[in-house]
mmCIF file with all atom_site columns, C-alpha atoms in Angstrom:
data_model
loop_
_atom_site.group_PDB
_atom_site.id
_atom_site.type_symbol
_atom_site.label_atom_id
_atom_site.label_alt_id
_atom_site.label_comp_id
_atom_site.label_asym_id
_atom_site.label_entity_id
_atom_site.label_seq_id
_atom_site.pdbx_PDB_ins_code
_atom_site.Cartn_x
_atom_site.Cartn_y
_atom_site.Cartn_z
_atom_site.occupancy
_atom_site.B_iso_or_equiv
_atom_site.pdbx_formal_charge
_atom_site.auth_seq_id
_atom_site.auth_comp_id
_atom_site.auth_asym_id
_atom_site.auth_atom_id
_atom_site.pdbx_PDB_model_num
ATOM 1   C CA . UNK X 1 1   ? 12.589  -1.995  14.181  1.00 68.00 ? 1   UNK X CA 1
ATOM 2   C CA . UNK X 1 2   ? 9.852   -3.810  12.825  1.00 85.00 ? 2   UNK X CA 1
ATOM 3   C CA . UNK X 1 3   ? 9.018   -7.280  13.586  1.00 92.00 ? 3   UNK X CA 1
ATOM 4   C CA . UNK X 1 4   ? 6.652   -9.706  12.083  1.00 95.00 ? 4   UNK X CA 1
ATOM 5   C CA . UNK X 1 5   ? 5.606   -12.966 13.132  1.00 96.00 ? 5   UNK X CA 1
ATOM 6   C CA . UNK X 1 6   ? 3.350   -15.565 11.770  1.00 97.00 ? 6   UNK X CA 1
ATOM 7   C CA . UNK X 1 7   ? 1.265   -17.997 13.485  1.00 97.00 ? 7   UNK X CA 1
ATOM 8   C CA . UNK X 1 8   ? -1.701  -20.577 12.609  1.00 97.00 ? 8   UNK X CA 1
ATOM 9   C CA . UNK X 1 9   ? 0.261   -23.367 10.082  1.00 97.00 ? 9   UNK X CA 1
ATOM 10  C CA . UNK X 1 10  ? 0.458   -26.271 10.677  1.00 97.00 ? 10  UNK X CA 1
ATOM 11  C CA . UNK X 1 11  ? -1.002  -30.269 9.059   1.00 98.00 ? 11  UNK X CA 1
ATOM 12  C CA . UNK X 1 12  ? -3.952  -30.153 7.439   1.00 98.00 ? 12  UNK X CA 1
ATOM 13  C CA . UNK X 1 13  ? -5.614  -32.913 4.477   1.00 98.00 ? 13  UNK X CA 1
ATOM 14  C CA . UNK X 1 14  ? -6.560  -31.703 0.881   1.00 98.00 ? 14  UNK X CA 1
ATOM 15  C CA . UNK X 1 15  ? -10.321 -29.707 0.871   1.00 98.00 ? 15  UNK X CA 1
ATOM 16  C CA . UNK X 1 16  ? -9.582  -28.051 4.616   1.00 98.00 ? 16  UNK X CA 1
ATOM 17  C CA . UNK X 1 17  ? -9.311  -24.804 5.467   1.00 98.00 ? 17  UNK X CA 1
ATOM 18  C CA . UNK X 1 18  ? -6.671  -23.163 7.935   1.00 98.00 ? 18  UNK X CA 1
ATOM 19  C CA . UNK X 1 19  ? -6.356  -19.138 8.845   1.00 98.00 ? 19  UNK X CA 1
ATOM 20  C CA . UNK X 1 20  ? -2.725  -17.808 9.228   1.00 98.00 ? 20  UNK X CA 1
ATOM 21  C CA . UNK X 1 21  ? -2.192  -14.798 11.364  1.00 98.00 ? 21  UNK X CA 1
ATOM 22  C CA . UNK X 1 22  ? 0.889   -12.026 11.265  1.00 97.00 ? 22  UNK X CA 1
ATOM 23  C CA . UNK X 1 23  ? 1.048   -9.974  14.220  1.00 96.00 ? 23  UNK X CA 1
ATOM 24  C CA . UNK X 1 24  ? 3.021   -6.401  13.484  1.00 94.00 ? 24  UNK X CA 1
ATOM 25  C CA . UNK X 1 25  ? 4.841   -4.293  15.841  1.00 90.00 ? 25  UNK X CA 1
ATOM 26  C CA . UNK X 1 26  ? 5.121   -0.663  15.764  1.00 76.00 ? 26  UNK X CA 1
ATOM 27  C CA . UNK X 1 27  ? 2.431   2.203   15.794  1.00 75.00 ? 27  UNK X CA 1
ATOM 28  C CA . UNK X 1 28  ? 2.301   2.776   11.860  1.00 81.00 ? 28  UNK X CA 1
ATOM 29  C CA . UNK X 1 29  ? 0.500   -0.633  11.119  1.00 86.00 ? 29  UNK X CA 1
ATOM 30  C CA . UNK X 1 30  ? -1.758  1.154   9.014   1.00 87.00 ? 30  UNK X CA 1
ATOM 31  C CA . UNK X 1 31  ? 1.088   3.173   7.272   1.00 88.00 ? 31  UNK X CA 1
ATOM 32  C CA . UNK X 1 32  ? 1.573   -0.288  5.431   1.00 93.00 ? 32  UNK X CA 1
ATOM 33  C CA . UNK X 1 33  ? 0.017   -2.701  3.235   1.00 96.00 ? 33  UNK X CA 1
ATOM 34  C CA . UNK X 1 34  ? 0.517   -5.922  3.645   1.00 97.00 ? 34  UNK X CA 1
ATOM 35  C CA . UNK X 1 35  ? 1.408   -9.302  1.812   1.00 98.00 ? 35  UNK X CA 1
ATOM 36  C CA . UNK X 1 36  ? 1.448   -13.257 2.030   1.00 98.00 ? 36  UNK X CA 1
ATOM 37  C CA . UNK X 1 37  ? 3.918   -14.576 0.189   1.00 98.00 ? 37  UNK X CA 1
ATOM 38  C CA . UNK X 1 38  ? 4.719   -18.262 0.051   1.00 98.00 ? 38  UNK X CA 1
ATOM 39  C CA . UNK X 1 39  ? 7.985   -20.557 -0.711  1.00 98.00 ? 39  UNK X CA 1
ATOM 40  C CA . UNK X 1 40  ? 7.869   -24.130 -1.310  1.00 97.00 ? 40  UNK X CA 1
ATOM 41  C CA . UNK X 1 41  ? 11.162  -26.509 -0.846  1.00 92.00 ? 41  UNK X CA 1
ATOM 42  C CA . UNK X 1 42  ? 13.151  -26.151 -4.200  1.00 94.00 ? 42  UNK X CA 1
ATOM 43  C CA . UNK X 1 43  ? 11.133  -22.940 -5.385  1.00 95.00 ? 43  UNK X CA 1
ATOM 44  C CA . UNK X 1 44  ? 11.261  -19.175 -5.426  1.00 96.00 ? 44  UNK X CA 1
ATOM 45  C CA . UNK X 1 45  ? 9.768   -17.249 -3.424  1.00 96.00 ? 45  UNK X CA 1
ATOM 46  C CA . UNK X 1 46  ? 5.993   -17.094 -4.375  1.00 97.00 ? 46  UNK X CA 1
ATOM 47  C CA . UNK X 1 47  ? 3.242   -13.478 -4.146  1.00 97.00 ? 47  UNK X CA 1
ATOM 48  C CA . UNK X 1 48  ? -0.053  -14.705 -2.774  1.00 98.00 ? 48  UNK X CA 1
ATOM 49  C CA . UNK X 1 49  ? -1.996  -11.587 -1.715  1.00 98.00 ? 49  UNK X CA 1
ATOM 50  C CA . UNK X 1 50  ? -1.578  -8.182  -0.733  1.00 98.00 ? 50  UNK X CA 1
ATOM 51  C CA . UNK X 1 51  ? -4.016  -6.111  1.020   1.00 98.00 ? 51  UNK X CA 1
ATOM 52  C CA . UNK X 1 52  ? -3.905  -2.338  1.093   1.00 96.00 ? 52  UNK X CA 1
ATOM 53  C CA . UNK X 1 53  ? -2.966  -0.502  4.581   1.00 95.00 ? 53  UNK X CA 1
ATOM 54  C CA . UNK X 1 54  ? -7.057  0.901   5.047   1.00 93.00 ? 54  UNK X CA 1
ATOM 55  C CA . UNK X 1 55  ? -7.780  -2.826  3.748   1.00 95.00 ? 55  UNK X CA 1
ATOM 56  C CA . UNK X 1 56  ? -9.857  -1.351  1.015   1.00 94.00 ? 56  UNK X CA 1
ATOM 57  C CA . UNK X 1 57  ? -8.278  -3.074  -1.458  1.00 96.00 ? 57  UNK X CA 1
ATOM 58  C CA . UNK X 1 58  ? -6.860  -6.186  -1.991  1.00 97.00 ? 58  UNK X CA 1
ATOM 59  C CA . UNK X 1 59  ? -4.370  -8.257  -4.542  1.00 97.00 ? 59  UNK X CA 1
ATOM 60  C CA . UNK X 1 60  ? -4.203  -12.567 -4.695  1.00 98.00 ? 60  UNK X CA 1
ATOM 61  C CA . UNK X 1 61  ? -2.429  -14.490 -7.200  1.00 97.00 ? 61  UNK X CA 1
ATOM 62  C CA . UNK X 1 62  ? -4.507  -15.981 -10.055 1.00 97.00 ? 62  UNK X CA 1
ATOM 63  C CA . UNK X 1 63  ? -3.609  -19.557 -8.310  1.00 97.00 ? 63  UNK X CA 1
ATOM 64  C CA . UNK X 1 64  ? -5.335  -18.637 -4.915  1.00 98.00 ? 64  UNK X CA 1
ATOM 65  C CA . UNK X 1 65  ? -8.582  -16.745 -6.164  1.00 98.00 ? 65  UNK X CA 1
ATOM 66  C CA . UNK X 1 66  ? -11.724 -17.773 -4.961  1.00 98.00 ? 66  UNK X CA 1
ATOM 67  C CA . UNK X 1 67  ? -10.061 -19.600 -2.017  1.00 98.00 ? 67  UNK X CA 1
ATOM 68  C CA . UNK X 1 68  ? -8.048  -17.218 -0.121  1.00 98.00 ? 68  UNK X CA 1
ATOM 69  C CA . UNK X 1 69  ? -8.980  -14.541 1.482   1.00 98.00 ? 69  UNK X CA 1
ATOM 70  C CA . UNK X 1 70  ? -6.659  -11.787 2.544   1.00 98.00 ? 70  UNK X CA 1
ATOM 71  C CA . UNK X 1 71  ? -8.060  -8.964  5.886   1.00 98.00 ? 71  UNK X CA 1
ATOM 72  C CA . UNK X 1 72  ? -6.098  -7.157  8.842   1.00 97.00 ? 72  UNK X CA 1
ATOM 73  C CA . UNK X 1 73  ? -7.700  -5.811  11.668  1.00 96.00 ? 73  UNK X CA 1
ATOM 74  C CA . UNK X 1 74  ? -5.181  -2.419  12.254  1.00 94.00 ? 74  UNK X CA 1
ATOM 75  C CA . UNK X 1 75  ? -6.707  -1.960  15.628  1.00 93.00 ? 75  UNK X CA 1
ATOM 76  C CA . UNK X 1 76  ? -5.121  -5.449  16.548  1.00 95.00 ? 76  UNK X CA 1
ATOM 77  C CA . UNK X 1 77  ? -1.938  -4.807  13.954  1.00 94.00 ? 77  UNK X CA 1
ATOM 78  C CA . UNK X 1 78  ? -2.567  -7.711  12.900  1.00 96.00 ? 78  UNK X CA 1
ATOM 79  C CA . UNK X 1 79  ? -3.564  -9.498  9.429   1.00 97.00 ? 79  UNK X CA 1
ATOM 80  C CA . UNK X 1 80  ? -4.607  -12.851 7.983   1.00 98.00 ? 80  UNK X CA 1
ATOM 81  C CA . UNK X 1 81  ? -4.787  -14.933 5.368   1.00 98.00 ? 81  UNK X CA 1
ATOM 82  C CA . UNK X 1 82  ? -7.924  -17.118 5.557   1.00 98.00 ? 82  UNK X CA 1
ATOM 83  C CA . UNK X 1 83  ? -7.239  -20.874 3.335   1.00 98.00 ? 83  UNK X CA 1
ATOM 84  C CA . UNK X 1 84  ? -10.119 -22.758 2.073   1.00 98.00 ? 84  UNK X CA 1
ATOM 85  C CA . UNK X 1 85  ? -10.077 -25.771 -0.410  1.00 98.00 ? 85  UNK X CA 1
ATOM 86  C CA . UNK X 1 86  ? -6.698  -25.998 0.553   1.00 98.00 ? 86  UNK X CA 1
ATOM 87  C CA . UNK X 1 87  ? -4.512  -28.407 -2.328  1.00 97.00 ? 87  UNK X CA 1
ATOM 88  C CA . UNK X 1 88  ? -1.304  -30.299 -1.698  1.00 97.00 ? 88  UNK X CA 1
ATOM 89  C CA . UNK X 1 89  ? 0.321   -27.549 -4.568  1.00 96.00 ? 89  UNK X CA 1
ATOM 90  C CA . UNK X 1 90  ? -0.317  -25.109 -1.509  1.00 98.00 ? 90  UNK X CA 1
ATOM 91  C CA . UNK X 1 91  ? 1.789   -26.624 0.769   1.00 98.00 ? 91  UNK X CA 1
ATOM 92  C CA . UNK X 1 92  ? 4.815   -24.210 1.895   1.00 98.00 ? 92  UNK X CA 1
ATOM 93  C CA . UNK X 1 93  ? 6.506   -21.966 4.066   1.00 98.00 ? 93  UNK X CA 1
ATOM 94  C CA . UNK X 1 94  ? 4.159   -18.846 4.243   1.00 98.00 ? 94  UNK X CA 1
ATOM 95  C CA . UNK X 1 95  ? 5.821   -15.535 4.910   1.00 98.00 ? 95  UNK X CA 1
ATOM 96  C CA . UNK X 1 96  ? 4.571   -12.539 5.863   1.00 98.00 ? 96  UNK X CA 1
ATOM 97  C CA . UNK X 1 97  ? 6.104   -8.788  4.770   1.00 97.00 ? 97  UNK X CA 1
ATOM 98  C CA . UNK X 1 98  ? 4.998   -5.074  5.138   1.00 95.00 ? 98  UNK X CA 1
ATOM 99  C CA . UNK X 1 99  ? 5.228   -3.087  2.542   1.00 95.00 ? 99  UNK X CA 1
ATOM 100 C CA . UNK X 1 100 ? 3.253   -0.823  -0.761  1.00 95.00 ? 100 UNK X CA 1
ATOM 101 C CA . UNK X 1 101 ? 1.077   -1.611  -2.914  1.00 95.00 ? 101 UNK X CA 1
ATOM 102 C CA . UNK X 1 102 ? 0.382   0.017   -5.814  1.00 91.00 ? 102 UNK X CA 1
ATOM 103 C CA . UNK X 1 103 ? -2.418  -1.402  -8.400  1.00 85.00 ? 103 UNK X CA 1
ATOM 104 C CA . UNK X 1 104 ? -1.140  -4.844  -9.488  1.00 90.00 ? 104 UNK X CA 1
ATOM 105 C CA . UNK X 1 105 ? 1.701   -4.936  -7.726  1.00 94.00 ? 105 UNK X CA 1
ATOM 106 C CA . UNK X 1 106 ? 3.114   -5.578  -3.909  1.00 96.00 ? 106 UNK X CA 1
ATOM 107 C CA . UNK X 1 107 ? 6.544   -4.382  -2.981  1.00 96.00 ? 107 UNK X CA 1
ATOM 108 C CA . UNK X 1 108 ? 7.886   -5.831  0.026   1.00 95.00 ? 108 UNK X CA 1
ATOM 109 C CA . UNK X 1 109 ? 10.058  -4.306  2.422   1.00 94.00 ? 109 UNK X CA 1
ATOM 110 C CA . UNK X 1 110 ? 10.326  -6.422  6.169   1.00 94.00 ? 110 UNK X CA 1
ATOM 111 C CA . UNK X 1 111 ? 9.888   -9.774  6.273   1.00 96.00 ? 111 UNK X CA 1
ATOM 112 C CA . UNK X 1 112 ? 8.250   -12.005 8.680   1.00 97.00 ? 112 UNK X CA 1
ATOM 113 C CA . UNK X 1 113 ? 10.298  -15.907 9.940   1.00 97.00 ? 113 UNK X CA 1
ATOM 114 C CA . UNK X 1 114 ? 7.071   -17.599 8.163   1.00 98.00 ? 114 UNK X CA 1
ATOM 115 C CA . UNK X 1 115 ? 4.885   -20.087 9.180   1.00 98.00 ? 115 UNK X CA 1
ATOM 116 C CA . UNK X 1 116 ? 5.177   -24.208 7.828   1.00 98.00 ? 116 UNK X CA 1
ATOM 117 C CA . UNK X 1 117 ? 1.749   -25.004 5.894   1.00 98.00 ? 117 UNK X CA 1
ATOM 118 C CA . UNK X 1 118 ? 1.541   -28.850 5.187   1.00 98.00 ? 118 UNK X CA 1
ATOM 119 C CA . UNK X 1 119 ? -1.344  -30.433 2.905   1.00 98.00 ? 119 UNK X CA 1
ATOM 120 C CA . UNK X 1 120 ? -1.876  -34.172 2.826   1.00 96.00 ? 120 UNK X CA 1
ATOM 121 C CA . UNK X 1 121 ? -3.768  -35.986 0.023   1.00 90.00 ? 121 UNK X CA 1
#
């Protein structure tokens, strides 16, 4: 069974920078690509990035160019999402999945608990 879990949110002020982490079990890490996906209170669930299971290539959401940054280490099974300029419109529940992606589009298939992101202003 697969098993995802995201770590690194947490409190931060409007302008900062914060660097989630999702740590993946299994042996076929690199088998995957993998996605950030966010969900504020009252909202769907958002796509943020996807990054491509070599990390070769990589996918973000017009809303989060130029700021995020989405890398995995598959020696660690592990991948990121690195914030910067973070806004208070940013502020959610950031989830983690494994999955495909194919051009423009991520398809998820496991999902991680998520991790609580909070931006004052």
């Amino acid at each position: 069974q697969v098993q995802l879990v995201e770590s690194g949110g947490g409190l931060v002020q409007a302008g900062d920078s914060l660097r989630l982490s999702c740590a993946a079990s299994g042996r076929t890490f690199s088998n995957y690509a993998m996605g950030w996906f966010r969900q504020a209170p009252g909202k769907g669930r958002e796509f943020v990035a996807a990054i491509s299971g070599s990390g070769g290539n990589t996918l973000y959401a017009d809303s989060v160019k130029g700021r995020f940054t989405i890398s995995r280490d598959n020696a660690k099974n592990t991948v990121y999402l690195q914030m910067n300029s973070l806004k208070p419109e940013d502020a959610a529940v950031y989830y983690c999945a494994n999955g495909g992606l194919y051009g423009h589009s991520f398809s998820a298939i496991y999902w991680g608990k998520g991790t609580q992101v909070t931006v004052s202003s």
